[in-house]
PDB file of C-alpha atoms in Angstrom:
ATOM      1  CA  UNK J   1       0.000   0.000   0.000  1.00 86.00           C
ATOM      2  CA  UNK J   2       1.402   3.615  -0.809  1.00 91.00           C
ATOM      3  CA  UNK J   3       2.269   5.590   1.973  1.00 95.00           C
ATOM      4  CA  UNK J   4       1.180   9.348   2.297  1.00 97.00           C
ATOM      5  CA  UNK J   5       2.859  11.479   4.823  1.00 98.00           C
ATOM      6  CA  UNK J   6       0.274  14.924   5.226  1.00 98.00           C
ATOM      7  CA  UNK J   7       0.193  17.841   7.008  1.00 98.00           C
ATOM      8  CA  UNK J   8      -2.615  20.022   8.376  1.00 98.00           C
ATOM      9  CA  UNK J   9      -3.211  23.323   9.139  1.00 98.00           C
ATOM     10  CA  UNK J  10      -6.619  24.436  10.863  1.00 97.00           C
ATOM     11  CA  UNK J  11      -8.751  26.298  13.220  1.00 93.00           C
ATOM     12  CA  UNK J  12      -9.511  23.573  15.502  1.00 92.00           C
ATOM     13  CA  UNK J  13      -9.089  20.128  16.390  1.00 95.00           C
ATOM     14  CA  UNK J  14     -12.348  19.058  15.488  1.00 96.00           C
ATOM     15  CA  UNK J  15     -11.291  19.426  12.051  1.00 97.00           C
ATOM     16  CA  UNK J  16      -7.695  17.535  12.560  1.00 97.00           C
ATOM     17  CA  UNK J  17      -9.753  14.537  14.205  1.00 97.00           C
ATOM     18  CA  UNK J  18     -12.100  14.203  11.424  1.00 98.00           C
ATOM     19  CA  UNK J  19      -9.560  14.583   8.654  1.00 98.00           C
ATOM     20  CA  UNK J  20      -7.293  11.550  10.039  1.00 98.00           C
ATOM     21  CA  UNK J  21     -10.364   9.366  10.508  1.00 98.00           C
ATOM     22  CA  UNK J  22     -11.852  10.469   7.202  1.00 98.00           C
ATOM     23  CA  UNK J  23      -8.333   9.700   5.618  1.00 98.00           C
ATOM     24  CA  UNK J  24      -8.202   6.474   7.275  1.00 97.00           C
ATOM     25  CA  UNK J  25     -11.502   5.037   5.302  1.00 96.00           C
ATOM     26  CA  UNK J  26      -9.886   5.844   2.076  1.00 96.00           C
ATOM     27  CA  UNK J  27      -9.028   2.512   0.381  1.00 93.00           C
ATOM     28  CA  UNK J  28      -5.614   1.438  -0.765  1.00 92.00           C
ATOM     29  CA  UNK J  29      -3.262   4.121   0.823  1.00 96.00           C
ATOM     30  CA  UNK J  30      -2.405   4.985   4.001  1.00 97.00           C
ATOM     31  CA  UNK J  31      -1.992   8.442   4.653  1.00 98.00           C
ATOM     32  CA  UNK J  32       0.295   9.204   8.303  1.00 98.00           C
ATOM     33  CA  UNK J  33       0.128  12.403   9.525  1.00 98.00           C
ATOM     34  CA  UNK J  34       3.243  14.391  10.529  1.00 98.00           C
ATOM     35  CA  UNK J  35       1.980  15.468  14.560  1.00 95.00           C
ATOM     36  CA  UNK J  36       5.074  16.982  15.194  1.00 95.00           C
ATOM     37  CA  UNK J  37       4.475  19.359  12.449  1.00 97.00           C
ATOM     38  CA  UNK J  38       0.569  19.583  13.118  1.00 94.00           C
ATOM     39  CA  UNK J  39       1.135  20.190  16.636  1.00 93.00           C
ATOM     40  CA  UNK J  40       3.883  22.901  16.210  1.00 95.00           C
ATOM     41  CA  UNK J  41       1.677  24.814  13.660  1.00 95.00           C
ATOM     42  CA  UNK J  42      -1.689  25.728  15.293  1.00 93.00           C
ATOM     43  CA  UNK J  43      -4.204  27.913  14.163  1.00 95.00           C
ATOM     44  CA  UNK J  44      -5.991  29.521  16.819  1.00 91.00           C
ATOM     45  CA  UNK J  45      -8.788  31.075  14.842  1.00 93.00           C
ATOM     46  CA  UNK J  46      -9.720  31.537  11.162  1.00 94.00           C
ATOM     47  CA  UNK J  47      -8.071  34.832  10.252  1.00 96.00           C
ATOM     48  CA  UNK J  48      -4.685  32.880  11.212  1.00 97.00           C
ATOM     49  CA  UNK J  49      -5.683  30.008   8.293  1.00 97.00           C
ATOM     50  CA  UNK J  50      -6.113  32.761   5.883  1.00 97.00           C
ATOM     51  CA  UNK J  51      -3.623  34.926   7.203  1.00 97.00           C
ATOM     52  CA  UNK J  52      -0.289  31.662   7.719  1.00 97.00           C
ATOM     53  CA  UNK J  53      -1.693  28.710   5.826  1.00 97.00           C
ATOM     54  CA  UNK J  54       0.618  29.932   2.742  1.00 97.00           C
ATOM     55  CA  UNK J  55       3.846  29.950   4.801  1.00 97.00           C
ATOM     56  CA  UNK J  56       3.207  26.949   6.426  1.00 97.00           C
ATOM     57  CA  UNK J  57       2.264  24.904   3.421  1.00 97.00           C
ATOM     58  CA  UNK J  58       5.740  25.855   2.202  1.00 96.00           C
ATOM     59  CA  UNK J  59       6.859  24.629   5.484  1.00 96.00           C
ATOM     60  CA  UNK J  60       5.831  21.755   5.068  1.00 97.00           C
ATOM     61  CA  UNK J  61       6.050  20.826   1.795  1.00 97.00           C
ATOM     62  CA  UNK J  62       9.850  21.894   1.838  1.00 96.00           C
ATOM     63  CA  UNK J  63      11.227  20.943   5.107  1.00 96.00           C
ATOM     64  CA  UNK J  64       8.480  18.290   6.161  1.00 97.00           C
ATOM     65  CA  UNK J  65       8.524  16.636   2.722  1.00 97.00           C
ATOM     66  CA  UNK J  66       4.761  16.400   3.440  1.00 98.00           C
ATOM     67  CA  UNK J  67       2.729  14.408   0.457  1.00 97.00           C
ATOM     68  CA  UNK J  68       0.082  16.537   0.492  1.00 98.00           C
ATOM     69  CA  UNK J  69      -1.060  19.586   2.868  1.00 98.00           C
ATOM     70  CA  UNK J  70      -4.523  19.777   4.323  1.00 98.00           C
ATOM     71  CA  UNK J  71      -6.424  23.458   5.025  1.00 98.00           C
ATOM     72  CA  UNK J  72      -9.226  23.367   7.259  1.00 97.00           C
ATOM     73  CA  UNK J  73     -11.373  26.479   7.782  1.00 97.00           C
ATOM     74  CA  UNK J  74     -15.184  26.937   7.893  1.00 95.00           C
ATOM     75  CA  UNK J  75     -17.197  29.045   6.121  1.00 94.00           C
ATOM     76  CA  UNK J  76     -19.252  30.532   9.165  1.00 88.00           C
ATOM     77  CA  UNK J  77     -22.158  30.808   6.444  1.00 88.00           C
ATOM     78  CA  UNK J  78     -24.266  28.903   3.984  1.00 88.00           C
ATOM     79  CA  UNK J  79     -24.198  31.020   0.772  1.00 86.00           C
ATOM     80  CA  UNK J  80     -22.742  29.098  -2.601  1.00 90.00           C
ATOM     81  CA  UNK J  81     -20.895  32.607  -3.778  1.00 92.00           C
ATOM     82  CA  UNK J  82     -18.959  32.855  -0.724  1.00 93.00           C
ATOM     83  CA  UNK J  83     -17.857  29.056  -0.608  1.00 94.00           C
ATOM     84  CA  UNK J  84     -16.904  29.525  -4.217  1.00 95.00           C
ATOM     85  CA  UNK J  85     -15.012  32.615  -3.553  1.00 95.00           C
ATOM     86  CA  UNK J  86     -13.459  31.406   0.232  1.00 95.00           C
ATOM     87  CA  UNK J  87     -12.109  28.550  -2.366  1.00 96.00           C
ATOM     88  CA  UNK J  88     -11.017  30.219  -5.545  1.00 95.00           C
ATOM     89  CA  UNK J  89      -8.536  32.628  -2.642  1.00 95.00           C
ATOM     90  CA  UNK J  90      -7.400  29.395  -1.253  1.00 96.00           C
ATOM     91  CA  UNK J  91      -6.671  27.991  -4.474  1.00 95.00           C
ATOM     92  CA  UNK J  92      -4.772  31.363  -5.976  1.00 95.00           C
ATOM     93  CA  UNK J  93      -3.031  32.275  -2.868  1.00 93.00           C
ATOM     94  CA  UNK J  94      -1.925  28.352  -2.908  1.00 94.00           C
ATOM     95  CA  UNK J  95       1.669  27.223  -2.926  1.00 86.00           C
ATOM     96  CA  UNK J  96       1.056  24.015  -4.629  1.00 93.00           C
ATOM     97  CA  UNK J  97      -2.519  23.570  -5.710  1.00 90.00           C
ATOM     98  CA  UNK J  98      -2.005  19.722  -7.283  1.00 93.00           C
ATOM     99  CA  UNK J  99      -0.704  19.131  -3.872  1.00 97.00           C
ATOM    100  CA  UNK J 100      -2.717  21.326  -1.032  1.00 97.00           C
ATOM    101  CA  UNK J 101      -6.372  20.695  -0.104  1.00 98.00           C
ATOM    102  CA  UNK J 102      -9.023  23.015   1.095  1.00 98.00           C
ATOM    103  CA  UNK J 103     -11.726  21.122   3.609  1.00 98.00           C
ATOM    104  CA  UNK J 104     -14.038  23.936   4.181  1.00 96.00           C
ATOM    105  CA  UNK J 105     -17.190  22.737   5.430  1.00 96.00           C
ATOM    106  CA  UNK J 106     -20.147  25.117   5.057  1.00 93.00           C
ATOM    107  CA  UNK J 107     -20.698  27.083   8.563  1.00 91.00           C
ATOM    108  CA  UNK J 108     -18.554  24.712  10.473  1.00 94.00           C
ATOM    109  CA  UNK J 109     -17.496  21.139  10.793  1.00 96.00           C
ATOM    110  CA  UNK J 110     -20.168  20.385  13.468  1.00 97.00           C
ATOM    111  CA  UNK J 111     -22.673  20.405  10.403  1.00 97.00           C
ATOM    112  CA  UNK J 112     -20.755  17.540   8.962  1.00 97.00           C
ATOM    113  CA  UNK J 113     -20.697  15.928  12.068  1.00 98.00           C
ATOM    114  CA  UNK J 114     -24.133  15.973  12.755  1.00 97.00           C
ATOM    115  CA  UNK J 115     -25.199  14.614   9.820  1.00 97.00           C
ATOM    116  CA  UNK J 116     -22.906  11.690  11.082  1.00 97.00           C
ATOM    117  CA  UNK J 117     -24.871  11.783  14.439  1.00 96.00           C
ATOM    118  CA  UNK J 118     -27.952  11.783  12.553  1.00 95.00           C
ATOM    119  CA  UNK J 119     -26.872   8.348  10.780  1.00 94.00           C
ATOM    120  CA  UNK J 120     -25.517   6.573  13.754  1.00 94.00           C
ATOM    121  CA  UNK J 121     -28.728   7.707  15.837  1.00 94.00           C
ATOM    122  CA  UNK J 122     -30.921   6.562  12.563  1.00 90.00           C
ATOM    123  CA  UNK J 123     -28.856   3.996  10.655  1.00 87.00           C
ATOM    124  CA  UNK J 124     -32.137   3.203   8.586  1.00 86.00           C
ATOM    125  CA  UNK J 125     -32.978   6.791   8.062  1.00 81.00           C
ATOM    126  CA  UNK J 126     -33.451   7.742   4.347  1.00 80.00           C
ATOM    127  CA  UNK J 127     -34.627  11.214   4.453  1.00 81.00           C
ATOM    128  CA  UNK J 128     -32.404  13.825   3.407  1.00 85.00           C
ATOM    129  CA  UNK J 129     -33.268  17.018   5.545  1.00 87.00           C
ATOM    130  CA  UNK J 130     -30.007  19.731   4.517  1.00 90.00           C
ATOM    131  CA  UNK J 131     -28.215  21.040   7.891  1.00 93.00           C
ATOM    132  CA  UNK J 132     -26.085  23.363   6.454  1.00 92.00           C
ATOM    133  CA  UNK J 133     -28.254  26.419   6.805  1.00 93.00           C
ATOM    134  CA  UNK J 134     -29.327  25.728  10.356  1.00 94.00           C
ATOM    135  CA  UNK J 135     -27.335  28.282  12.641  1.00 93.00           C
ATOM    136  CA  UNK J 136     -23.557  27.465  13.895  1.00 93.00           C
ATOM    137  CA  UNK J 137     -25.186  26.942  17.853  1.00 94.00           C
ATOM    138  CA  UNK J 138     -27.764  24.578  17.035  1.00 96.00           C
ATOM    139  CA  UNK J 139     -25.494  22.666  14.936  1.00 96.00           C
ATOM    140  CA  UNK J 140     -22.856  22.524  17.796  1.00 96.00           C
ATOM    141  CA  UNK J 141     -26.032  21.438  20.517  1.00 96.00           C
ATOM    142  CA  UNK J 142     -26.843  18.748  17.877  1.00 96.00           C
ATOM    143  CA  UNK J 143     -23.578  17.291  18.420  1.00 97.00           C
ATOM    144  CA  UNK J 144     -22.061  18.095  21.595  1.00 97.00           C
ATOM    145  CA  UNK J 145     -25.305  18.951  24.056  1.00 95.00           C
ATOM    146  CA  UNK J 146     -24.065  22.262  24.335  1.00 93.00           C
ATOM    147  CA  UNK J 147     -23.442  25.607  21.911  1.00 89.00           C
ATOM    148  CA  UNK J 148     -19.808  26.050  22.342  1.00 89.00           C
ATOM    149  CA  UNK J 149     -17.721  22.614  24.027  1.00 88.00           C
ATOM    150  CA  UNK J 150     -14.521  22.897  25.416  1.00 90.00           C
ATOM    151  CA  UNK J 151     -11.990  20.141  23.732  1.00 91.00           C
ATOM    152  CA  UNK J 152     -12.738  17.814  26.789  1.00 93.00           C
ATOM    153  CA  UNK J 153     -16.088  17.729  25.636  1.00 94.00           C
ATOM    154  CA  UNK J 154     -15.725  17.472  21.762  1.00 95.00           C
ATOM    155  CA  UNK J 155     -12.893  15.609  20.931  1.00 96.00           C
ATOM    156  CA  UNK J 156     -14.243  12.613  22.344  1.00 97.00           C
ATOM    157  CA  UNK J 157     -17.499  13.471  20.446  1.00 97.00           C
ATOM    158  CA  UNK J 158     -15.838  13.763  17.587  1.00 97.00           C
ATOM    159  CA  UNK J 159     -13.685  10.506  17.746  1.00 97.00           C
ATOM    160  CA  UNK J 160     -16.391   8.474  18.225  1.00 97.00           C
ATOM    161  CA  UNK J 161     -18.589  10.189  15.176  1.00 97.00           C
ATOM    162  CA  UNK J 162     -15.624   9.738  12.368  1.00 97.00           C
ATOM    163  CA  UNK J 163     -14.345   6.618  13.641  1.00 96.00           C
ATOM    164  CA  UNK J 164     -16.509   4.383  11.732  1.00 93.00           C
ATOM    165  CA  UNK J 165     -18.709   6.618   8.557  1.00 92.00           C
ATOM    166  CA  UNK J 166     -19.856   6.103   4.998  1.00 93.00           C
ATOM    167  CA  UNK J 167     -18.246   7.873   3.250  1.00 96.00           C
ATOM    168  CA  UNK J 168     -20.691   7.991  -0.134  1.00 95.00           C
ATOM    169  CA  UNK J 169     -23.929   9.100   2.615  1.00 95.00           C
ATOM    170  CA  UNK J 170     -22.076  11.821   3.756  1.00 96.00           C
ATOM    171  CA  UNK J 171     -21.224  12.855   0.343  1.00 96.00           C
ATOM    172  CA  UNK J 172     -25.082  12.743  -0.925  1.00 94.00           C
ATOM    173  CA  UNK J 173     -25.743  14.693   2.004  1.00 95.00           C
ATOM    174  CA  UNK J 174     -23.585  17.509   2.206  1.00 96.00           C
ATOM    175  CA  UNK J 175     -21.871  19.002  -1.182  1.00 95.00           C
ATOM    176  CA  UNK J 176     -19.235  20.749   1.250  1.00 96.00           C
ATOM    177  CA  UNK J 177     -17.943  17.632   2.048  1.00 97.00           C
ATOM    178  CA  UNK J 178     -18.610  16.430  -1.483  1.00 97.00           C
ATOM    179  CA  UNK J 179     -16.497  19.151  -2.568  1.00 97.00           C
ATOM    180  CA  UNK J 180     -13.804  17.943   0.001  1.00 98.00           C
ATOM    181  CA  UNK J 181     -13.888  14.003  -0.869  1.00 98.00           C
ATOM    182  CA  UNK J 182     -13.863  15.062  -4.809  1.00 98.00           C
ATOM    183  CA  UNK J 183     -10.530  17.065  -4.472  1.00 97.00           C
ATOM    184  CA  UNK J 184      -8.950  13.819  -2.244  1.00 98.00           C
ATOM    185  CA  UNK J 185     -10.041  11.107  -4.958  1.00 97.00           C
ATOM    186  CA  UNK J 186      -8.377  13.876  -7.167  1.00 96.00           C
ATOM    187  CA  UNK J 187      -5.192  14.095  -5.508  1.00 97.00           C
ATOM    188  CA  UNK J 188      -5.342  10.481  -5.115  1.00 96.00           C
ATOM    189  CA  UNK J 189      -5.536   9.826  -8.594  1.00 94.00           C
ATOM    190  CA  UNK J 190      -2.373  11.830  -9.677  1.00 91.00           C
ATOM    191  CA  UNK J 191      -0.116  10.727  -6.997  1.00 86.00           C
ATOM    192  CA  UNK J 192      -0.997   6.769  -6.934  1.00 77.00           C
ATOM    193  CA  UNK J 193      -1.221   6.647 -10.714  1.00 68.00           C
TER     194      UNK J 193
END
């Protein structure tokens, strides 16, 4: 199996934790992530992704010899012009864009995460009811109890949500995360090939 060494760059560690479980349902490859360099470079809000995630990309691309480099900021809103335009900046202000990826769930990662709650609370559940417009709070309540959780609170939360997913359900659900999973299996097929 191909080994994939990865860094990430984020606003919180809800998003690391979901990225290296998501990563680790992806067939064929393994990707490992570099912690020291995760853990050295920290975002502590969004305006520090958009601000740093240039420089440290090159970081880590150059002395890391990272694979590929993950981004992971949410949008804080729901409209389609801003994701497209949040993502076109990414993608211009990018140091490698064949090589860095952009996760930028719509409003915030809790919304993927609850759809995930949604399926493991209703595993026969077919109806599709779109989350991603709901407010950031109720989201967050959805999934934690609670409107804002301390990491205590949602790591565990979060573990236990991505730890076991399908993949394709959250894909039909949300087209953030489409968007995501279509730029991996992208990536995926340029640097196994």
């Amino acid at each position: 199996m191909k080994k994939i060494k990865y860094g990430f760059y984020g606003e919180d560690d809800a998003q690391k934790i979901f990225l290296k479980n998501y990563l680790r349902h992806l067939p064929n490859v393994i990707f490992e992530p570099d912690d020291d360099f995760c853990n050295r470079y920290r975002a502590r809000n969004k305006k520090q992704v958009d601000e740093k995630f240039r420089m440290v990309s090159q970081e880590g691309f150059l002395w890391y010899q990272h694979d590929v480099f993950f981004v992971g900021r949410d949008l804080d809103n729901h409209l389609k012009d801003d994701y497209t335009a949040k993502f076109t900046w990414f993608q211009d202000y990018s140091h490698d864009r064949q090589k860095t990826l952009f996760m930028i769930p719509v409003q915030c990662i809790e919304h993927w995460l609850w759809y995930l709650k949604i399926k493991q609370d209703n595993p026969k559940l077919t109806k599709n009811e779109p989350l991603e417009t709901k407010p950031r709070p109720e989201a967050k309540r959805a999934v934690y109890g609670i409107p804002e959780a301390i990491n205590a609170i949602s790591i565990p939360i979060v573990n236990e949500l991505t730890t076991q997913f399908d993949i394709e359900w959250l894909e039909s659900r949300s087209n953030s995360f489409r968007h995501f999973h279509r730029q991996v299996q992208s990536f995926l097929t340029q640097f196994v090939s």
